[in-house]
PDB file of C-alpha atoms in Angstrom:
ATOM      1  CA  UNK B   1       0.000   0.000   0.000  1.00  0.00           C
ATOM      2  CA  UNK B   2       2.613   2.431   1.359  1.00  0.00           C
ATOM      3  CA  UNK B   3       4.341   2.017  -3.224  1.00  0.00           C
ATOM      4  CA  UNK B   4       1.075   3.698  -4.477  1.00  0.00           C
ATOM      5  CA  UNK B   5       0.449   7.286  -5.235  1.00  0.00           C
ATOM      6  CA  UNK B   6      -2.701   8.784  -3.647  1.00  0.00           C
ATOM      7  CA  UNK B   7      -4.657  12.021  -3.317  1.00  0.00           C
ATOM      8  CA  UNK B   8      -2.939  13.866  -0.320  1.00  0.00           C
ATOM      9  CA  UNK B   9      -6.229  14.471   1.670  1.00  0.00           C
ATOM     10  CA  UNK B  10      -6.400  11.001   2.780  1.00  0.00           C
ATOM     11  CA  UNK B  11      -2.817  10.335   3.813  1.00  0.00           C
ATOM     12  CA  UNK B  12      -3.616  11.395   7.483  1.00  0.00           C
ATOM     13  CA  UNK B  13      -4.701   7.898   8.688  1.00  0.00           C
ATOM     14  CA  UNK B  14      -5.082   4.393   7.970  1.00  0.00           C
ATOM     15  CA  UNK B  15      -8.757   4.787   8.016  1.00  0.00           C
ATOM     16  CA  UNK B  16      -8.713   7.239   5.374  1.00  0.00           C
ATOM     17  CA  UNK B  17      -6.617   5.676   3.140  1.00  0.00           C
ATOM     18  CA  UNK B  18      -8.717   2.445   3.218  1.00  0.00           C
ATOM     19  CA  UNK B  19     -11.665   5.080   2.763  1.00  0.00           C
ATOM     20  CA  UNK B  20      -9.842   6.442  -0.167  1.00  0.00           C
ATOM     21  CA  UNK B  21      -8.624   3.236  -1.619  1.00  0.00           C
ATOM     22  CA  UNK B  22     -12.019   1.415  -1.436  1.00  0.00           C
ATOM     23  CA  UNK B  23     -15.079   3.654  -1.461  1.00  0.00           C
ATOM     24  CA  UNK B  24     -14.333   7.470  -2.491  1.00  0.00           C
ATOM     25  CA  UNK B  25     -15.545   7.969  -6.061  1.00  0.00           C
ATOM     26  CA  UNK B  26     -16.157   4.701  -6.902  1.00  0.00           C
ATOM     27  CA  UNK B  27     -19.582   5.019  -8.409  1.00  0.00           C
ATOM     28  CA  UNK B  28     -22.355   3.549  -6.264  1.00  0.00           C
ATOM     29  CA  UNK B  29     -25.795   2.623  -7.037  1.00  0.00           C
ATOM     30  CA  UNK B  30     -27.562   1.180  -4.015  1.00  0.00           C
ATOM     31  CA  UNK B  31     -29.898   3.377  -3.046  1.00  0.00           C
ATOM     32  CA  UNK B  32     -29.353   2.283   1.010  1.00  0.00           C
ATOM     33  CA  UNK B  33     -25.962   3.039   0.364  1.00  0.00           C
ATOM     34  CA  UNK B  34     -26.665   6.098  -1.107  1.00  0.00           C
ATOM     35  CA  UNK B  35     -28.932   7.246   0.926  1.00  0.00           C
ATOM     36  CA  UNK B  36     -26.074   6.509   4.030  1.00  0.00           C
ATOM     37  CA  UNK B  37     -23.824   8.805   1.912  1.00  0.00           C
ATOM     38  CA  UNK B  38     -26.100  11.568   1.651  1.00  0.00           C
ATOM     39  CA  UNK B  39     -26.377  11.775   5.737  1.00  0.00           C
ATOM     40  CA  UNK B  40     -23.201  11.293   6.183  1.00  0.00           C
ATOM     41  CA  UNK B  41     -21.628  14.047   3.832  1.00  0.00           C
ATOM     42  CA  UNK B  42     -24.681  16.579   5.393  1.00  0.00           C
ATOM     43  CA  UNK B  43     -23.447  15.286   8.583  1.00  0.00           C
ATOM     44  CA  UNK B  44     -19.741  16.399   7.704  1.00  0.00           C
ATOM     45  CA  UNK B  45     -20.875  19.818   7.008  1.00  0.00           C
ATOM     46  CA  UNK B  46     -18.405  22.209   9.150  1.00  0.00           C
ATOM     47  CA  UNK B  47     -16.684  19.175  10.280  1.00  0.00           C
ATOM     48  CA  UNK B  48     -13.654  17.325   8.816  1.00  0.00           C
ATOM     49  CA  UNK B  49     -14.099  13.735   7.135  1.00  0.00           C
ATOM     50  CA  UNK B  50     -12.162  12.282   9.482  1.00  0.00           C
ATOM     51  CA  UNK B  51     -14.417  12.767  12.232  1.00  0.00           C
ATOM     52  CA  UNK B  52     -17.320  11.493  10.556  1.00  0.00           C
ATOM     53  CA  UNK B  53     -15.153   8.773   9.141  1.00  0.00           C
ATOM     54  CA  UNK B  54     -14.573   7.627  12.880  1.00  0.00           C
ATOM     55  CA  UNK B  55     -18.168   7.810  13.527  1.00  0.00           C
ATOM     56  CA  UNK B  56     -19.100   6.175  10.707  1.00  0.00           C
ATOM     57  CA  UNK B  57     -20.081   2.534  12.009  1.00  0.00           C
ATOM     58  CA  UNK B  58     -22.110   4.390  15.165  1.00  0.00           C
ATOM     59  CA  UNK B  59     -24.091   6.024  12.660  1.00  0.00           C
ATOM     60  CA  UNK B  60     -24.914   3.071  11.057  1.00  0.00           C
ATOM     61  CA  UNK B  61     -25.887   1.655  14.372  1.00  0.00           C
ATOM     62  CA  UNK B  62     -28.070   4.895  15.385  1.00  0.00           C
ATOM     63  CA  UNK B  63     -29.743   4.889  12.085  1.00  0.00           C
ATOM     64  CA  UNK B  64     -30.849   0.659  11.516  1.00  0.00           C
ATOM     65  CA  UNK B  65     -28.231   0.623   9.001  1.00  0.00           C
ATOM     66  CA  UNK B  66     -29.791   3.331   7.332  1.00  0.00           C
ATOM     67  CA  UNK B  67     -32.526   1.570   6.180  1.00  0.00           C
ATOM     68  CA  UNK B  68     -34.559   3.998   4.338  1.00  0.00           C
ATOM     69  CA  UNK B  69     -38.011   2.688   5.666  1.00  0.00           C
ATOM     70  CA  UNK B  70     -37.097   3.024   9.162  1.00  0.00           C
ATOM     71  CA  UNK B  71     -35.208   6.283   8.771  1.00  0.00           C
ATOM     72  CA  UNK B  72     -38.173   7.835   7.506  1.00  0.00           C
ATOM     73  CA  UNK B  73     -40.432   6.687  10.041  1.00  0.00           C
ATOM     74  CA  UNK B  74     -38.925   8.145  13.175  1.00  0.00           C
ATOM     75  CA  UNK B  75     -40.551   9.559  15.805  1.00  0.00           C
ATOM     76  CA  UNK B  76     -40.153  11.688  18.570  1.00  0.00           C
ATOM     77  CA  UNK B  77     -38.933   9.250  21.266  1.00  0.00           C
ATOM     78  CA  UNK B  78     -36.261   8.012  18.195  1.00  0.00           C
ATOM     79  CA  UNK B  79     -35.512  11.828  17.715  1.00  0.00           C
ATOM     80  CA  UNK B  80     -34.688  11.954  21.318  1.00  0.00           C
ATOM     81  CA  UNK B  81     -32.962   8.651  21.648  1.00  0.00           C
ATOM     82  CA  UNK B  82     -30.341  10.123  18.485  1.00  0.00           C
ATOM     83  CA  UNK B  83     -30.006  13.134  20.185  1.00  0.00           C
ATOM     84  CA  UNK B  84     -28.684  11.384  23.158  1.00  0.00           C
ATOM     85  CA  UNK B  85     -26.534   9.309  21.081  1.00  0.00           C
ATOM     86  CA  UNK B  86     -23.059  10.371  21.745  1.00  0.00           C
ATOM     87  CA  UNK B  87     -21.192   8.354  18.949  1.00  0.00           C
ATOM     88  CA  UNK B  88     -23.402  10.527  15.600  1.00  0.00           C
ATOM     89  CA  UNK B  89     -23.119  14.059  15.352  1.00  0.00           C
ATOM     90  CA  UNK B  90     -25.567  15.159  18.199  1.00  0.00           C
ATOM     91  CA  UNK B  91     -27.431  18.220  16.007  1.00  0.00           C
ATOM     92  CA  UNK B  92     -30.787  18.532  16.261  1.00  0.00           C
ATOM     93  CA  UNK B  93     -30.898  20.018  12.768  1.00  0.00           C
ATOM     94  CA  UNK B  94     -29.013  17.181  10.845  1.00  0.00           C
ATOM     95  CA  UNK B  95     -30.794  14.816  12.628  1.00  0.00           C
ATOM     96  CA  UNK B  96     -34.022  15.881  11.725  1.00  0.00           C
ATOM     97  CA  UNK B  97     -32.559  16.612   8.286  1.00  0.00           C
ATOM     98  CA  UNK B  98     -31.625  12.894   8.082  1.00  0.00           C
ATOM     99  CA  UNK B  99     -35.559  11.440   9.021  1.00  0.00           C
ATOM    100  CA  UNK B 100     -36.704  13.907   6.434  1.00  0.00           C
ATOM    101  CA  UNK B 101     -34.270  12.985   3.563  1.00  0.00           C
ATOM    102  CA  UNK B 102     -35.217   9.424   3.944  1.00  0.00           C
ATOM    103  CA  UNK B 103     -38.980  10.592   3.514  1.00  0.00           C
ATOM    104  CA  UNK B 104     -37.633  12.403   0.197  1.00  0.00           C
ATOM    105  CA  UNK B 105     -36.065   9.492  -1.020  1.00  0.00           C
ATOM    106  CA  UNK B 106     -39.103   7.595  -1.123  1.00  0.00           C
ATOM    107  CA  UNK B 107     -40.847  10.333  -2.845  1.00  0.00           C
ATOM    108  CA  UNK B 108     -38.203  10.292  -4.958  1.00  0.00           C
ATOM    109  CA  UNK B 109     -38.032   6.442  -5.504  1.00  0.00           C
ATOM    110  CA  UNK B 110     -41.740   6.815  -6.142  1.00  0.00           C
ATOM    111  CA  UNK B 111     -41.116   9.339  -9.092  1.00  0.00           C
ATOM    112  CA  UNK B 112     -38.049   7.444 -10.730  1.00  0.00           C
ATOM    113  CA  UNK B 113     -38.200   3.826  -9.789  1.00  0.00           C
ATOM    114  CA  UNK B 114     -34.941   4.675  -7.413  1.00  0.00           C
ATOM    115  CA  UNK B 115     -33.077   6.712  -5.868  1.00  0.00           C
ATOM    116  CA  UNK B 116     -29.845   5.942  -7.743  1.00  0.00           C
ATOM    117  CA  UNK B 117     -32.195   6.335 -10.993  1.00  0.00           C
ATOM    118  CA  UNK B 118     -32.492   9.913  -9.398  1.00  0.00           C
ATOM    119  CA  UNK B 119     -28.930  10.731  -8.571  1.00  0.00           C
ATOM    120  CA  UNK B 120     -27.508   9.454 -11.858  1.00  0.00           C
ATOM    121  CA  UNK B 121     -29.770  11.193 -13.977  1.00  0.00           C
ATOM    122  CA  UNK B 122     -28.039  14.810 -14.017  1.00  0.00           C
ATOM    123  CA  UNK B 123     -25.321  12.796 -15.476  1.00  0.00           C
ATOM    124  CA  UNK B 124     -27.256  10.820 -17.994  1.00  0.00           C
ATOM    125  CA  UNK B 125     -25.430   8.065 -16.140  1.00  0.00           C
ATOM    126  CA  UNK B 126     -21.799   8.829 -16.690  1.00  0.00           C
ATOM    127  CA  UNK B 127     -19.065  10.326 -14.434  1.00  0.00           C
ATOM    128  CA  UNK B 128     -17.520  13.015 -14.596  1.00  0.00           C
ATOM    129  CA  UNK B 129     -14.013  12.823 -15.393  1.00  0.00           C
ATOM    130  CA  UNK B 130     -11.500  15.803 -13.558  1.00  0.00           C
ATOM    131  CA  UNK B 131      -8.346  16.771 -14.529  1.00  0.00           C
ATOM    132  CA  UNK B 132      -7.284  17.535 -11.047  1.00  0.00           C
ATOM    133  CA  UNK B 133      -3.296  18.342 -10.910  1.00  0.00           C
ATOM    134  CA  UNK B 134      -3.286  20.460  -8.319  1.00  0.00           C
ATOM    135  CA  UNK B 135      -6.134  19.221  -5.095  1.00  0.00           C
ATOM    136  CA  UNK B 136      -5.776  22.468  -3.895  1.00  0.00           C
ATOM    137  CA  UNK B 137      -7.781  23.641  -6.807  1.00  0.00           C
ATOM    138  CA  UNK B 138     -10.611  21.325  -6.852  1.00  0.00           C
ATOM    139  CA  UNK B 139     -13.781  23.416  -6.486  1.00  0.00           C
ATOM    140  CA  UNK B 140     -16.098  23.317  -3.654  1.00  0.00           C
ATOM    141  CA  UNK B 141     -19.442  23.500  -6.283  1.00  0.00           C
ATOM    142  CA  UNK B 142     -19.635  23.277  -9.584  1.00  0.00           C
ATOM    143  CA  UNK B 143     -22.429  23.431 -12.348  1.00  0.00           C
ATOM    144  CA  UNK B 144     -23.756  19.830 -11.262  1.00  0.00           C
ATOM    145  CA  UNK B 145     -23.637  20.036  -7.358  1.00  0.00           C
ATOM    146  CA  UNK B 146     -25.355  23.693  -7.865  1.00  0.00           C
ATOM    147  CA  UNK B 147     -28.586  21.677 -10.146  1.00  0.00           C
ATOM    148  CA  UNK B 148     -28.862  18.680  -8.424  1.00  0.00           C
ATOM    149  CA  UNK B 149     -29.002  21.214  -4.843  1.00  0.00           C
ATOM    150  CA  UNK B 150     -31.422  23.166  -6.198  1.00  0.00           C
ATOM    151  CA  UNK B 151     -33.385  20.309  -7.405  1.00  0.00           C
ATOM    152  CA  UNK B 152     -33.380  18.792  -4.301  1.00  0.00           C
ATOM    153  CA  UNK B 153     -34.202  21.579  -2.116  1.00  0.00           C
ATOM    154  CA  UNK B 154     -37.153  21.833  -4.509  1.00  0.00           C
ATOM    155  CA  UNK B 155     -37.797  18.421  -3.525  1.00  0.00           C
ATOM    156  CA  UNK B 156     -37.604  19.293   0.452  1.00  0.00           C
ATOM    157  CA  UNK B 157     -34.593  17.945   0.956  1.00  0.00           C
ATOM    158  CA  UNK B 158     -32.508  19.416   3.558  1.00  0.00           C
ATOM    159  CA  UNK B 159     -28.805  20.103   4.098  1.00  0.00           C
ATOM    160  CA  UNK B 160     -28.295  19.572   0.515  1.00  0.00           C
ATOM    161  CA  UNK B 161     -26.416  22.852  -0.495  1.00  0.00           C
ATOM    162  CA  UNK B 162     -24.259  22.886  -3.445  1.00  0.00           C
ATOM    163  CA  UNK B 163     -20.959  22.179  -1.399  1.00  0.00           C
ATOM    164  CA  UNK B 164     -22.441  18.894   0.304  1.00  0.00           C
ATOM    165  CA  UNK B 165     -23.741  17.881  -2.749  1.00  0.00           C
ATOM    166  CA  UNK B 166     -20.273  18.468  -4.607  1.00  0.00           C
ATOM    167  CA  UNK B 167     -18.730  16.153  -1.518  1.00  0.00           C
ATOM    168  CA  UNK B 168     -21.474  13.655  -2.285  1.00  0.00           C
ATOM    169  CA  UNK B 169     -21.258  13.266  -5.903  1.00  0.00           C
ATOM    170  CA  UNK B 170     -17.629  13.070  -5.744  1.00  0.00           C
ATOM    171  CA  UNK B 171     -17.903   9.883  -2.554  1.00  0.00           C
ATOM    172  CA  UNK B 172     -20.522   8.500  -4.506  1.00  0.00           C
ATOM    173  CA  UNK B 173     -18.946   8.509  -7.875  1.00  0.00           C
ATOM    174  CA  UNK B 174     -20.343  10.583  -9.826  1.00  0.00           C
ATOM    175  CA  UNK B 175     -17.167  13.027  -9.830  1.00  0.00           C
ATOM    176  CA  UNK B 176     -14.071  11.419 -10.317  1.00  0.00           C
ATOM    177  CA  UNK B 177     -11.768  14.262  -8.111  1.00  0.00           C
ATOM    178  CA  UNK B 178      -9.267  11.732  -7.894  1.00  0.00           C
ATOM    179  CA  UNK B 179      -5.608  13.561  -8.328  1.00  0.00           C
ATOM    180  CA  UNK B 180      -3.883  12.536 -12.084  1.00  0.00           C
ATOM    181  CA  UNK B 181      -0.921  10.585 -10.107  1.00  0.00           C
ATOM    182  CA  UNK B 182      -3.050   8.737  -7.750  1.00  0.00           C
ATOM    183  CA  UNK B 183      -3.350   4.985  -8.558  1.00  0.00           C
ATOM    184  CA  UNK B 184      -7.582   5.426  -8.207  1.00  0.00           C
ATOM    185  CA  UNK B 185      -7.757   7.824 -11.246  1.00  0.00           C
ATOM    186  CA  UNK B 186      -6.959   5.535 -13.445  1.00  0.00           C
ATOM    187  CA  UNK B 187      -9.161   2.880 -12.075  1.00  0.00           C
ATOM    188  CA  UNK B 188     -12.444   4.635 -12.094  1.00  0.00           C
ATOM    189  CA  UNK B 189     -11.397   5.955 -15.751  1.00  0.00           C
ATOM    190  CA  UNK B 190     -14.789   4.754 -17.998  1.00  0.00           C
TER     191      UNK B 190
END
């Protein structure tokens, strides 16, 4: 592992290199999975990844695996109970963002058979190859993040600005932001 070239950002810890190695931008299309990504990156908002990285596996405890279903049928008492729950992000605003995303997604999987159907369709299915040379240039939005946010705010989703949705579509595949020297760029090429 330590022979390969990677993207800088995730040289910090074992943790994120496996992160980086395995699951960043490799294009996903589970819509449980996705779903798990799209609380997690609204979850990292004015955090680093790292610390939701490290939370990761509570979160997946707190929230039944993220099982869309479930999520979306919270109540109160499992409002409190999160809110308690020291190993997730303890914000009352993300968490009731999270319980009303899942209730999008089935709206949404209503609509377009899935939600990956959903997601993938500002691409027309394809990802979008960067040229990224320099990380410290990589753009926070772009033209994508900013349609697919404003689609989904539409929608009623919440915590979905263009800046989570830019770190979404690039851990979910969609945006291939991995650096031209590291090993995963050429991987994920189409």
């Amino acid at each position: 592992m330590a022979d390969k070239m990677r993207c800088k950002w995730c040289l910090s810890s074992e943790k994120m290199i496996h992160y980086h190695d395995t699951f960043w931008g490799t294009p996903l299309h589970d819509d449980r999975e996705l779903f798990a990504k799209l609380v997690l990156d609204m979850n990292q908002a004015g955090l680093s990844w790292n610390t939701i990285l490290n939370k990761q596996e509570n979160f997946y405890a707190a929230f039944d695996d993220f099982e869309i279903e479930k999520v979306a049928a919270y109540d109160e008492k499992k409002f409190d109970e999160l809110l308690q729950n020291v190993g997730i992000i303890r914000n009352k605003l993300k968490i009731a963002a999270a319980i009303n995303n899942a209730q999008k997604v089935l709206e949404v999987q209503e609509e377009f058979g899935s939600f990956d159907t959903y997601i993938w369709s500002f691409t027309e299915g394809k990802v979008q190859q960067h040229q990224v040379l320099d990380e410290q240039k990589i753009p926070a939005t772009n033209e994508l993040s900013d349609s697919m946010s404003k689609d989904m705010k539409k929608r009623g989703f919440k915590f979905t600005g263009s800046t989570v949705i830019y770190a979404y579509l690039q851990a979910v595949g969609v945006i291939n932001d991995h650096a031209e020297y590291c090993f995963r760029q050429a991987e994920l090429q189409d």
